[in-house]
mmCIF file of C-alpha atoms and ligand atoms in Angstrom:
data_model
loop_
_atom_site.group_PDB
_atom_site.id
_atom_site.type_symbol
_atom_site.label_atom_id
_atom_site.label_comp_id
_atom_site.label_asym_id
_atom_site.label_seq_id
_atom_site.Cartn_x
_atom_site.Cartn_y
_atom_site.Cartn_z
ATOM 1 C CA MET A 212 117.387 68.215 90.026
ATOM 2 C CA SER A 213 115.913 64.817 87.541
ATOM 3 C CA LEU A 214 116.107 63.803 84.558
ATOM 4 C CA SER A 215 114.732 64.691 80.968
ATOM 5 C CA GLU A 216 115.232 64.347 77.585
ATOM 6 C CA ALA A 217 116.739 68.262 75.568
ATOM 7 C CA SER A 218 115.000 67.267 72.507
ATOM 8 C CA ASP A 219 111.259 68.753 71.597
ATOM 9 C CA LYS A 220 111.059 71.581 74.353
ATOM 10 C CA THR A 221 110.673 74.826 72.767
ATOM 11 C CA PRO A 222 113.573 76.986 72.898
ATOM 12 C CA VAL A 223 112.912 80.014 75.507
ATOM 13 C CA THR A 224 115.586 82.856 75.364
ATOM 14 C CA VAL A 225 115.692 85.901 77.477
ATOM 15 C CA LEU A 226 116.855 88.908 77.208
ATOM 16 C CA THR A 227 117.948 91.531 79.548
ATOM 17 C CA GLY A 228 120.250 94.659 79.460
ATOM 18 C CA TYR A 229 120.534 97.849 80.650
ATOM 19 C CA LEU A 230 117.487 100.422 80.518
ATOM 20 C CA GLY A 231 118.508 101.661 77.053
ATOM 21 C CA ALA A 232 121.263 99.608 76.058
ATOM 22 C CA GLY A 233 119.538 98.257 73.028
ATOM 23 C CA LYS A 234 117.224 95.798 73.991
ATOM 24 C CA THR A 235 114.197 97.045 71.481
ATOM 25 C CA THR A 236 116.134 97.233 68.995
ATOM 26 C CA LEU A 237 117.519 93.412 69.366
ATOM 27 C CA LEU A 238 113.654 92.280 69.835
ATOM 28 C CA ASN A 239 113.172 94.343 66.245
ATOM 29 C CA ARG A 240 115.500 92.908 64.039
ATOM 30 C CA ILE A 241 114.598 89.245 65.693
ATOM 31 C CA LEU A 242 110.295 89.902 64.877
ATOM 32 C CA THR A 243 111.168 91.824 61.116
ATOM 33 C CA GLU A 244 114.150 89.456 59.509
ATOM 34 C CA SER A 245 113.338 86.405 57.453
ATOM 35 C CA HIS A 246 114.427 83.515 59.058
ATOM 36 C CA GLY A 247 110.787 82.220 58.982
ATOM 37 C CA LYS A 248 110.096 81.037 62.241
ATOM 38 C CA LYS A 249 107.573 82.281 64.459
ATOM 39 C CA TYR A 250 108.506 83.926 67.969
ATOM 40 C CA ALA A 251 105.967 84.810 70.334
ATOM 41 C CA VAL A 252 107.240 87.212 72.769
ATOM 42 C CA ILE A 253 107.056 87.923 76.092
ATOM 43 C CA VAL A 254 107.662 91.186 78.139
ATOM 44 C CA ASN A 255 108.232 92.126 81.098
ATOM 45 C CA GLU A 256 108.040 95.940 82.832
ATOM 46 C CA PHE A 257 108.308 96.094 85.373
ATOM 47 C CA GLY A 258 106.127 97.736 87.730
ATOM 48 C CA GLU A 259 104.673 100.073 84.611
ATOM 49 C CA ILE A 260 102.458 100.179 81.802
ATOM 50 C CA GLY A 261 104.020 98.842 78.893
ATOM 51 C CA ILE A 262 104.889 101.058 75.829
ATOM 52 C CA ASP A 263 107.476 98.536 74.976
ATOM 53 C CA ASN A 264 104.536 96.906 72.829
ATOM 54 C CA ASP A 265 103.478 98.948 70.666
ATOM 55 C CA LEU A 266 107.474 99.121 69.878
ATOM 56 C CA VAL A 267 107.889 96.096 68.783
ATOM 57 C CA VAL A 268 107.265 94.641 65.706
ATOM 58 C CA GLY A 269 105.956 92.034 63.493
ATOM 59 C CA ALA A 270 102.434 91.415 62.514
ATOM 60 C CA ASP A 271 102.693 87.419 62.951
ATOM 61 C CA GLU A 272 104.201 87.568 66.295
ATOM 62 C CA GLU A 273 102.424 87.713 70.037
ATOM 63 C CA VAL A 274 103.449 90.446 72.268
ATOM 64 C CA PHE A 275 101.965 89.062 75.500
ATOM 65 C CA GLU A 276 103.405 91.771 78.763
ATOM 66 C CA MET A 277 103.417 91.631 82.506
ATOM 67 C CA ASN A 278 102.841 94.547 84.055
ATOM 68 C CA ASN A 279 102.910 93.678 87.743
ATOM 69 C CA GLY A 280 105.166 93.417 90.839
ATOM 70 C CA CYS A 281 108.082 91.824 91.899
ATOM 71 C CA VAL A 282 109.341 90.055 88.482
ATOM 72 C CA CYS A 283 111.065 87.814 91.927
ATOM 73 C CA CYS A 284 107.828 87.171 93.189
ATOM 74 C CA THR A 285 104.980 88.405 91.582
ATOM 75 C CA VAL A 286 105.694 87.986 87.710
ATOM 76 C CA ARG A 287 106.972 84.341 87.670
ATOM 77 C CA GLY A 288 103.497 83.410 89.009
ATOM 78 C CA ASP A 289 102.508 85.449 85.947
ATOM 79 C CA LEU A 290 104.974 84.280 83.112
ATOM 80 C CA ILE A 291 103.865 80.868 84.251
ATOM 81 C CA ARG A 292 100.262 81.598 84.017
ATOM 82 C CA ILE A 293 101.178 82.757 79.770
ATOM 83 C CA LEU A 294 103.988 79.894 79.117
ATOM 84 C CA GLU A 295 101.155 77.337 80.693
ATOM 85 C CA GLY A 296 98.722 79.078 77.390
ATOM 86 C CA LEU A 297 100.905 78.932 75.435
ATOM 87 C CA MET A 298 102.065 75.980 75.809
ATOM 88 C CA LYS A 299 99.049 74.649 75.232
ATOM 89 C CA ARG A 300 98.506 76.398 71.501
ATOM 90 C CA LYS A 301 102.434 74.114 70.369
ATOM 91 C CA GLY A 302 102.772 74.385 67.364
ATOM 92 C CA LYS A 303 101.859 77.685 66.548
ATOM 93 C CA PHE A 304 105.650 79.276 67.136
ATOM 94 C CA ASP A 305 108.725 78.049 66.875
ATOM 95 C CA ALA A 306 110.454 79.380 70.654
ATOM 96 C CA ILE A 307 109.551 81.924 72.482
ATOM 97 C CA ILE A 308 111.690 85.563 73.679
ATOM 98 C CA VAL A 309 111.446 87.147 77.326
ATOM 99 C CA GLU A 310 112.606 90.800 77.603
ATOM 100 C CA THR A 311 112.648 91.531 80.897
ATOM 101 C CA THR A 312 113.470 94.376 82.061
ATOM 102 C CA GLY A 313 116.326 96.891 82.474
ATOM 103 C CA LEU A 314 116.091 96.867 86.089
ATOM 104 C CA ALA A 315 115.348 93.795 86.264
ATOM 105 C CA ASP A 316 117.463 90.282 87.698
ATOM 106 C CA PRO A 317 117.419 88.237 85.501
ATOM 107 C CA ALA A 318 117.489 84.623 87.655
ATOM 108 C CA PRO A 319 114.712 84.994 88.644
ATOM 109 C CA VAL A 320 113.050 84.598 84.893
ATOM 110 C CA ALA A 321 114.837 82.067 83.974
ATOM 111 C CA GLN A 322 114.842 79.760 87.254
ATOM 112 C CA THR A 323 111.193 79.573 86.049
ATOM 113 C CA PHE A 324 111.441 77.535 83.148
ATOM 114 C CA PHE A 325 113.534 74.338 86.210
ATOM 115 C CA ILE A 326 110.831 74.745 88.584
ATOM 116 C CA ASP A 327 107.983 74.992 87.243
ATOM 117 C CA GLU A 328 107.170 72.007 86.426
ATOM 118 C CA GLU A 329 105.079 72.444 83.747
ATOM 119 C CA VAL A 330 106.552 75.079 81.414
ATOM 120 C CA GLY A 331 110.352 72.635 82.704
ATOM 121 C CA ARG A 332 108.557 69.481 80.333
ATOM 122 C CA LYS A 333 108.012 71.856 77.593
ATOM 123 C CA ALA A 334 110.143 75.085 77.321
ATOM 124 C CA ARG A 335 114.199 74.255 77.977
ATOM 125 C CA LEU A 336 115.949 78.296 78.770
ATOM 126 C CA ASP A 337 117.850 77.981 75.142
ATOM 127 C CA ALA A 338 119.901 81.109 76.340
ATOM 128 C CA VAL A 339 120.426 84.261 78.549
ATOM 129 C CA VAL A 340 121.583 87.283 76.327
ATOM 130 C CA THR A 341 122.667 90.756 77.272
ATOM 131 C CA VAL A 342 122.884 93.719 75.343
ATOM 132 C CA ALA A 343 125.492 95.945 76.705
ATOM 133 C CA ASP A 344 126.099 99.511 75.801
ATOM 134 C CA ALA A 345 129.281 100.395 75.071
ATOM 135 C CA LYS A 346 128.435 104.135 75.971
ATOM 136 C CA TRP A 347 127.689 103.898 80.128
ATOM 137 C CA LEU A 348 128.361 99.685 81.053
ATOM 138 C CA THR A 349 131.479 100.989 82.450
ATOM 139 C CA ASP A 350 130.135 103.586 84.637
ATOM 140 C CA ARG A 351 126.717 101.656 85.324
ATOM 141 C CA LEU A 352 128.964 98.911 86.684
ATOM 142 C CA LYS A 353 129.967 101.040 89.648
ATOM 143 C CA ASP A 354 126.503 102.110 90.498
ATOM 144 C CA ALA A 355 124.277 99.844 89.497
ATOM 145 C CA PRO A 356 124.784 96.252 90.545
ATOM 146 C CA GLU A 357 121.696 94.980 88.196
ATOM 147 C CA ALA A 358 124.541 96.088 85.230
ATOM 148 C CA LYS A 359 127.049 93.171 86.295
ATOM 149 C CA ASN A 360 124.634 90.741 87.490
ATOM 150 C CA GLN A 361 122.910 90.479 83.532
ATOM 151 C CA ILE A 362 126.413 90.585 82.822
ATOM 152 C CA ALA A 363 127.489 88.187 85.306
ATOM 153 C CA PHE A 364 124.204 86.128 83.923
ATOM 154 C CA ALA A 365 124.625 85.781 80.314
ATOM 155 C CA ASP A 366 125.219 83.916 77.371
ATOM 156 C CA VAL A 367 125.783 85.815 75.109
ATOM 157 C CA ILE A 368 127.003 88.744 75.041
ATOM 158 C CA LEU A 369 125.880 91.671 72.783
ATOM 159 C CA LEU A 370 128.511 95.143 73.783
ATOM 160 C CA ASN A 371 125.939 97.396 71.080
ATOM 161 C CA LYS A 372 126.381 101.054 69.764
ATOM 162 C CA THR A 373 130.195 100.057 69.373
ATOM 163 C CA ASP A 374 129.318 104.008 67.246
ATOM 164 C CA LEU A 375 129.371 105.693 69.910
ATOM 165 C CA VAL A 376 132.865 104.514 71.267
ATOM 166 C CA SER A 377 136.754 104.539 70.692
ATOM 167 C CA ALA A 378 138.234 101.853 69.450
ATOM 168 C CA HIS A 379 140.789 101.703 72.471
ATOM 169 C CA ASP A 380 136.770 102.699 74.795
ATOM 170 C CA LEU A 381 135.399 99.420 72.603
ATOM 171 C CA GLU A 382 138.736 97.467 73.987
ATOM 172 C CA GLU A 383 138.194 98.398 77.477
ATOM 173 C CA VAL A 384 134.596 97.694 78.560
ATOM 174 C CA GLU A 385 134.938 94.818 76.680
ATOM 175 C CA ALA A 386 137.865 94.080 79.407
ATOM 176 C CA ARG A 387 135.763 95.058 82.379
ATOM 177 C CA ILE A 388 132.829 91.994 80.765
ATOM 178 C CA ARG A 389 135.228 89.266 80.300
ATOM 179 C CA GLY A 390 136.694 90.335 84.481
ATOM 180 C CA ILE A 391 133.334 89.358 85.331
ATOM 181 C CA ASN A 392 131.588 87.110 83.066
ATOM 182 C CA PRO A 393 134.520 84.991 80.909
ATOM 183 C CA TYR A 394 132.151 82.600 79.662
ATOM 184 C CA ALA A 395 129.297 84.566 77.313
ATOM 185 C CA ARG A 396 130.437 85.143 73.702
ATOM 186 C CA VAL A 397 130.663 88.804 73.244
ATOM 187 C CA ILE A 398 129.763 90.395 69.864
ATOM 188 C CA ARG A 399 130.231 93.999 69.058
ATOM 189 C CA THR A 400 127.119 94.906 67.018
ATOM 190 C CA GLU A 401 126.111 98.608 65.874
ATOM 191 C CA LYS A 402 122.057 98.611 66.493
ATOM 192 C CA CYS A 403 121.709 94.764 67.524
ATOM 193 C CA LYS A 404 122.459 93.489 64.725
ATOM 194 C CA VAL A 405 123.857 90.239 64.821
ATOM 195 C CA PRO A 406 124.012 87.364 62.435
ATOM 196 C CA LEU A 407 120.511 85.553 64.484
ATOM 197 C CA ASP A 408 121.974 81.881 65.032
ATOM 198 C CA ALA A 409 124.217 83.761 67.819
ATOM 199 C CA VAL A 410 121.688 85.004 69.745
ATOM 200 C CA LEU A 411 118.946 82.104 68.940
ATOM 201 C CA ASP A 412 118.068 78.850 68.982
ATOM 202 C CA LYS A 413 122.023 77.995 70.887
ATOM 203 C CA GLY A 414 121.190 74.697 72.551
ATOM 204 C CA ALA A 415 122.301 74.172 76.272
ATOM 205 C CA PHE A 416 123.960 77.864 77.107
ATOM 206 C CA ASP A 417 126.504 77.427 73.931
ATOM 207 C CA LEU A 418 128.244 75.301 76.724
ATOM 208 C CA ASP A 419 130.572 73.301 74.496
ATOM 209 C CA ARG A 420 132.074 76.300 73.274
ATOM 210 C CA ILE A 421 131.926 77.640 76.630
ATOM 211 C CA LEU A 422 133.613 74.151 77.608
ATOM 212 C CA ALA A 423 136.365 74.012 75.662
ATOM 213 C CA ILE A 424 136.997 77.555 75.599
ATOM 214 C CA GLU A 425 137.305 78.405 78.760
ATOM 215 C CA PRO A 426 140.709 77.702 81.398
ATOM 216 C CA ALA A 427 142.290 79.109 78.044
ATOM 217 C CA PHE A 428 141.100 82.770 78.209
ATOM 218 C CA LEU A 429 141.823 82.944 82.049
ATOM 219 C CA GLU A 430 145.231 81.120 82.256
ATOM 220 C CA ALA A 431 146.496 83.741 79.173
ATOM 221 C CA ASP A 432 147.472 85.298 83.047
ATOM 222 C CA GLU A 433 149.918 83.132 84.825
ATOM 223 C CA HIS A 434 151.166 84.662 87.441
ATOM 224 C CA ASP A 435 147.733 85.703 89.235
ATOM 225 C CA HIS A 436 146.000 82.221 89.242
ATOM 226 C CA ASP A 437 143.793 83.765 91.800
ATOM 227 C CA HIS A 438 141.452 85.482 89.761
ATOM 228 C CA HIS A 439 139.966 81.577 89.367
ATOM 229 C CA GLY A 440 137.424 82.103 92.136
ATOM 230 C CA HIS A 441 140.134 84.018 94.731
ATOM 231 C CA VAL A 442 137.471 84.501 97.900
ATOM 232 C CA HIS A 443 138.157 88.199 99.283
ATOM 233 C CA GLY A 444 137.978 88.756 102.524
ATOM 234 C CA HIS A 445 136.634 92.356 102.408
ATOM 235 C CA HIS A 446 133.554 92.039 100.371
ATOM 236 C CA ASP A 447 130.728 95.063 101.800
ATOM 237 C CA HIS A 448 127.766 93.843 101.982
ATOM 238 C CA HIS A 449 125.531 96.455 102.422
ATOM 239 C CA GLY A 450 122.311 94.992 102.861
ATOM 240 C CA HIS A 451 120.902 97.031 100.415
ATOM 241 C CA ASP A 452 117.339 95.582 99.266
ATOM 242 C CA HIS A 453 116.481 96.198 95.910
ATOM 243 C CA HIS A 454 113.264 94.850 96.343
ATOM 244 C CA GLU A 455 110.111 95.926 98.088
ATOM 245 C CA HIS A 456 110.038 93.035 100.099
ATOM 246 C CA GLY A 457 112.551 91.174 102.947
ATOM 247 C CA PRO A 458 114.677 87.491 102.692
ATOM 248 C CA ASP A 459 111.531 86.022 103.375
ATOM 249 C CA CYS A 460 109.113 86.267 101.319
ATOM 250 C CA GLY A 461 109.449 82.966 100.226
ATOM 251 C CA CYS A 462 110.368 83.527 96.533
ATOM 252 C CA GLY A 463 114.002 81.380 97.335
ATOM 253 C CA HIS A 464 114.965 83.688 95.885
ATOM 254 C CA ASP A 465 118.092 85.777 96.932
ATOM 255 C CA HIS A 466 116.724 89.787 97.424
ATOM 256 C CA HIS A 467 120.300 90.548 98.884
ATOM 257 C CA HIS A 468 122.615 89.514 96.320
ATOM 258 C CA ASP A 469 123.198 93.430 95.602
ATOM 259 C CA HIS A 470 127.097 94.351 96.248
ATOM 260 C CA HIS A 471 127.376 98.535 96.944
ATOM 261 C CA GLY A 472 128.729 99.881 94.087
ATOM 262 C CA HIS A 473 132.527 99.393 95.840
ATOM 263 C CA ASP A 474 133.804 97.719 93.308
ATOM 264 C CA ASP A 475 135.972 100.316 91.937
ATOM 265 C CA HIS A 476 139.112 98.784 92.726
ATOM 266 C CA ASP A 477 139.218 96.036 89.987
ATOM 267 C CA HIS A 478 143.017 94.864 89.100
ATOM 268 C CA ALA A 479 144.381 95.542 85.845
ATOM 269 C CA HIS A 480 146.415 93.123 84.495
ATOM 270 C CA SER A 481 147.848 93.597 80.826
ATOM 271 C CA HIS A 482 149.714 90.893 79.738
ATOM 272 C CA GLY A 483 150.491 91.493 75.642
ATOM 273 C CA GLY A 484 147.989 93.993 75.641
ATOM 274 C CA LEU A 485 145.106 91.984 76.497
ATOM 275 C CA LYS A 486 144.139 93.939 78.991
ATOM 276 C CA HIS A 487 142.643 91.916 82.266
ATOM 277 C CA TYR A 488 140.691 92.877 84.708
ATOM 278 C CA HIS A 489 139.616 91.414 87.535
ATOM 279 C CA ASP A 490 136.142 92.029 89.555
ATOM 280 C CA GLU A 491 136.823 91.581 92.663
ATOM 281 C CA THR A 492 132.021 91.360 94.111
ATOM 282 C CA MET A 493 131.947 88.645 90.482
ATOM 283 C CA GLN A 494 134.165 85.288 90.472
ATOM 284 C CA SER A 495 134.584 82.271 88.260
ATOM 285 C CA VAL A 496 135.396 79.402 88.428
ATOM 286 C CA ALA A 497 135.581 76.032 86.332
ATOM 287 C CA LEU A 498 136.244 72.129 87.589
ATOM 288 C CA GLU A 499 137.683 69.413 84.752
ATOM 289 C CA ILE A 500 137.007 65.604 86.203
ATOM 290 C CA PRO A 501 139.291 64.291 83.445
ATOM 291 C CA GLY A 502 136.433 61.025 83.025
ATOM 292 C CA ASP A 503 133.589 60.218 84.191
ATOM 293 C CA VAL A 504 131.434 60.981 87.027
ATOM 294 C CA ASP A 505 129.830 58.434 89.756
ATOM 295 C CA PRO A 506 125.995 60.263 89.841
ATOM 296 C CA ASN A 507 125.346 59.015 92.784
ATOM 297 C CA LYS A 508 127.492 61.045 93.979
ATOM 298 C CA PHE A 509 127.561 63.879 92.022
ATOM 299 C CA MET A 510 123.726 64.368 92.537
ATOM 300 C CA PRO A 511 123.776 64.306 95.904
ATOM 301 C CA TRP A 512 126.702 66.524 95.626
ATOM 302 C CA VAL A 513 125.391 69.421 93.007
ATOM 303 C CA ASN A 514 121.665 68.624 95.533
ATOM 304 C CA ASP A 515 123.634 70.162 98.177
ATOM 305 C CA LEU A 516 125.583 72.753 97.104
ATOM 306 C CA ALA A 517 122.242 74.303 95.377
ATOM 307 C CA GLN A 518 121.474 74.798 99.118
ATOM 308 C CA THR A 519 124.293 75.204 101.258
ATOM 309 C CA GLU A 520 125.578 78.084 98.718
ATOM 310 C CA GLY A 521 122.822 78.689 95.835
ATOM 311 C CA GLN A 522 122.690 82.078 97.664
ATOM 312 C CA ASN A 523 126.298 83.196 95.852
ATOM 313 C CA PHE A 524 126.104 80.696 92.519
ATOM 314 C CA LEU A 525 123.923 83.711 89.684
ATOM 315 C CA ARG A 526 124.927 80.698 86.996
ATOM 316 C CA TRP A 527 126.378 76.952 87.103
ATOM 317 C CA LYS A 528 126.569 75.312 83.716
ATOM 318 C CA GLY A 529 128.739 72.001 83.012
ATOM 319 C CA ILE A 530 128.743 68.651 80.991
ATOM 320 C CA LEU A 531 128.992 65.027 82.621
ATOM 321 C CA ALA A 532 130.427 62.223 81.980
ATOM 322 C CA PHE A 533 128.172 59.666 83.974
ATOM 323 C CA LYS A 534 129.685 55.730 84.327
ATOM 324 C CA ASN A 535 127.990 53.702 81.909
ATOM 325 C CA GLU A 536 126.377 56.248 80.829
ATOM 326 C CA PRO A 537 126.657 57.148 76.801
ATOM 327 C CA ARG A 538 124.872 60.818 77.229
ATOM 328 C CA ARG A 539 126.236 63.708 78.192
ATOM 329 C CA PHE A 540 124.400 64.820 81.079
ATOM 330 C CA VAL A 541 123.949 68.579 79.823
ATOM 331 C CA PHE A 542 123.456 70.847 83.313
ATOM 332 C CA GLN A 543 122.424 73.854 84.240
ATOM 333 C CA GLY A 544 121.651 75.652 87.280
ATOM 334 C CA VAL A 545 120.058 79.616 88.430
ATOM 335 C CA HIS A 546 121.093 79.448 91.877
ATOM 336 C CA MET A 547 119.706 76.922 93.780
ATOM 337 C CA ILE A 548 117.587 75.899 91.090
ATOM 338 C CA LEU A 549 118.802 73.543 89.026
ATOM 339 C CA ASP A 550 118.214 71.461 85.691
ATOM 340 C CA GLY A 551 120.160 69.162 83.687
ATOM 341 C CA ASP A 552 119.360 67.004 81.041
ATOM 342 C CA LEU A 553 120.740 63.387 79.634
ATOM 343 C CA GLN A 554 121.894 64.760 75.948
ATOM 344 C CA ARG A 555 123.478 63.279 72.494
ATOM 345 C CA GLU A 556 126.062 61.073 73.100
ATOM 346 C CA TRP A 557 129.065 61.392 73.201
ATOM 347 C CA THR A 558 130.528 61.229 69.819
ATOM 348 C CA PRO A 559 133.724 57.651 69.553
ATOM 349 C CA GLU A 560 136.542 61.859 68.941
ATOM 350 C CA GLU A 561 135.249 63.233 72.119
ATOM 351 C CA THR A 562 137.245 61.997 75.323
ATOM 352 C CA ARG A 563 134.894 61.550 77.974
ATOM 353 C CA ARG A 564 135.580 64.314 80.772
ATOM 354 C CA SER A 565 133.173 65.824 83.411
ATOM 355 C CA LYS A 566 133.191 69.955 83.339
ATOM 356 C CA LEU A 567 131.799 72.190 85.880
ATOM 357 C CA VAL A 568 131.317 76.379 85.956
ATOM 358 C CA PHE A 569 130.847 78.659 88.327
ATOM 359 C CA ILE A 570 129.373 82.385 88.175
ATOM 360 C CA GLY A 571 129.028 84.479 91.636
ATOM 361 C CA LYS A 572 130.197 85.907 94.566
ATOM 362 C CA GLU A 573 133.077 84.266 97.462
ATOM 363 C CA LEU A 574 133.519 81.193 95.752
ATOM 364 C CA ASP A 575 135.661 78.949 97.665
ATOM 365 C CA GLU A 576 137.226 77.097 94.481
ATOM 366 C CA ALA A 577 139.124 74.667 96.599
ATOM 367 C CA LYS A 578 135.280 73.327 98.529
ATOM 368 C CA LEU A 579 134.341 73.406 94.965
ATOM 369 C CA ARG A 580 137.144 70.943 93.530
ATOM 370 C CA GLN A 581 137.049 69.097 96.723
ATOM 371 C CA GLY A 582 133.867 68.776 96.513
ATOM 372 C CA PHE A 583 133.938 67.341 92.371
ATOM 373 C CA GLU A 584 136.773 64.904 92.386
ATOM 374 C CA ALA A 585 134.635 62.942 95.693
ATOM 375 C CA CYS A 586 132.129 62.407 92.343
ATOM 376 C CA ALA A 587 134.689 61.133 89.362
ATOM 377 C CA ALA A 588 133.926 57.434 88.598
HETATM 378 N N1 LIG X 67 124.251 105.361 68.457
HETATM 379 C C1 LIG X 67 123.340 103.750 68.740
HETATM 380 N N2 LIG X 67 122.221 103.558 68.984
HETATM 381 C C2 LIG X 67 121.964 103.006 69.456
HETATM 382 C C3 LIG X 67 122.415 101.121 68.552
HETATM 383 N N3 LIG X 67 121.509 100.781 68.860
HETATM 384 C C4 LIG X 67 120.598 101.141 70.032
HETATM 385 N N4 LIG X 67 120.833 102.417 69.968
HETATM 386 C C5 LIG X 67 119.340 103.355 70.696
HETATM 387 O O1 LIG X 67 119.228 102.960 71.615
HETATM 388 C C6 LIG X 67 118.230 104.091 72.437
HETATM 389 C C7 LIG X 67 117.478 102.714 73.292
HETATM 390 O O2 LIG X 67 117.179 101.323 72.155
HETATM 391 P P1 LIG X 67 116.350 100.519 72.953
HETATM 392 O O3 LIG X 67 116.489 99.541 71.706
HETATM 393 O O4 LIG X 67 115.121 101.272 73.026
HETATM 394 O O5 LIG X 67 117.129 100.742 74.292
HETATM 395 P P2 LIG X 67 116.421 99.142 75.563
HETATM 396 O O6 LIG X 67 117.534 98.837 76.447
HETATM 397 O O7 LIG X 67 114.950 98.435 74.866
HETATM 398 O O8 LIG X 67 115.718 100.281 75.966
HETATM 399 P P3 LIG X 67 114.392 100.404 77.476
HETATM 400 O O9 LIG X 67 112.936 99.817 76.482
HETATM 401 O O10 LIG X 67 114.450 101.631 78.047
HETATM 402 O O11 LIG X 67 115.447 99.404 78.461
HETATM 403 C C8 LIG X 67 116.608 103.785 71.053
HETATM 404 O O12 LIG X 67 116.832 105.284 70.311
HETATM 405 C C9 LIG X 67 118.274 103.343 69.484
HETATM 406 O O13 LIG X 67 117.851 104.073 68.797
HETATM 407 C C10 LIG X 67 123.441 101.733 68.716
HETATM 408 O O14 LIG X 67 123.862 100.846 68.273
HETATM 409 N N5 LIG X 67 123.981 102.980 68.016
#
């Protein structure tokens, strides 16, 4: 991970969600609303002729398609080429939206913005937005590992098609989402009707908000601390490979991360009406140091962590106070790929503190905490 400035990079929104959830509906909304901005749209149709292209409206926007191969390998190459082409014409648009296929794992798409130096200098991953189908999500969480990953991965989740379910069922499905990803902002929508500033240009993944609300949700459940990152010993690793290739394709992506849908034994707890589901295959850990960290300790620690544990981290993010640094260090990771920026200065009203959150599988909270605390300045 290297240090760079975030300021004038083009924001990129990665749009994901299961088949039929409403991604195209959202995209059309973004492109037709009068916002005075120009978006370049990259549509990834997984191994088929892109019909989404025809469905996307908006005369001014340019739509690029990527049609070939596994998103994790060949498509990353395609994406880099398209992005580099776009960057050469910088100034013609304000932001980039990448719509991923309903089946794609968003990780390799998100990682592209950290991995490729040229792309990373000019574009920044703004947020991963997942559209979830209120009617079908609960079923898909049982039978489609991709659906769960997309929820776990998200910064913003549109819980769409609210017109198709009862208020009770909506509560249920939102509680399931929260059990997988307590950090995403969940917005209930019909036909993806949402103020665009809720999904676009969130900046650093809405990190302030995430880290501010953070343990409040989790700690509502005082009787059971282990959902912070309890390591469950009975995961079924069926090793099903949902990609066309084996683990040695060299793309650095985790091809064996799909637990095989045996996760229907989530625990539900109820506290004052707020139902809690703890997803057994997806956990989150939030860590805080009430002060500065030493970058000379932190950087080697996270880089090492990325190598050794990165497979299990879907997303990790943080805001850190580095010793003798007036600016906040904002950091994000997708599996073993990391990115960090020195951003705005800490304001006089803010207490300098350092926070990290992890969303992933088999997180060893005690070990992560110990490692992070050893980085204190
Ligand atoms: N009832 C209802 N239908 C919706 C809503 N939002 C979208 N739809 C419909 O759901 C269908 C799928 O929506 P799309 O936007 O094409 O979904 P998608 O995620 O792009 O689908 P794929 O490209 O197949 O992955 C369309 O017929 C939409 O009109 C909603 O809030 N309520």
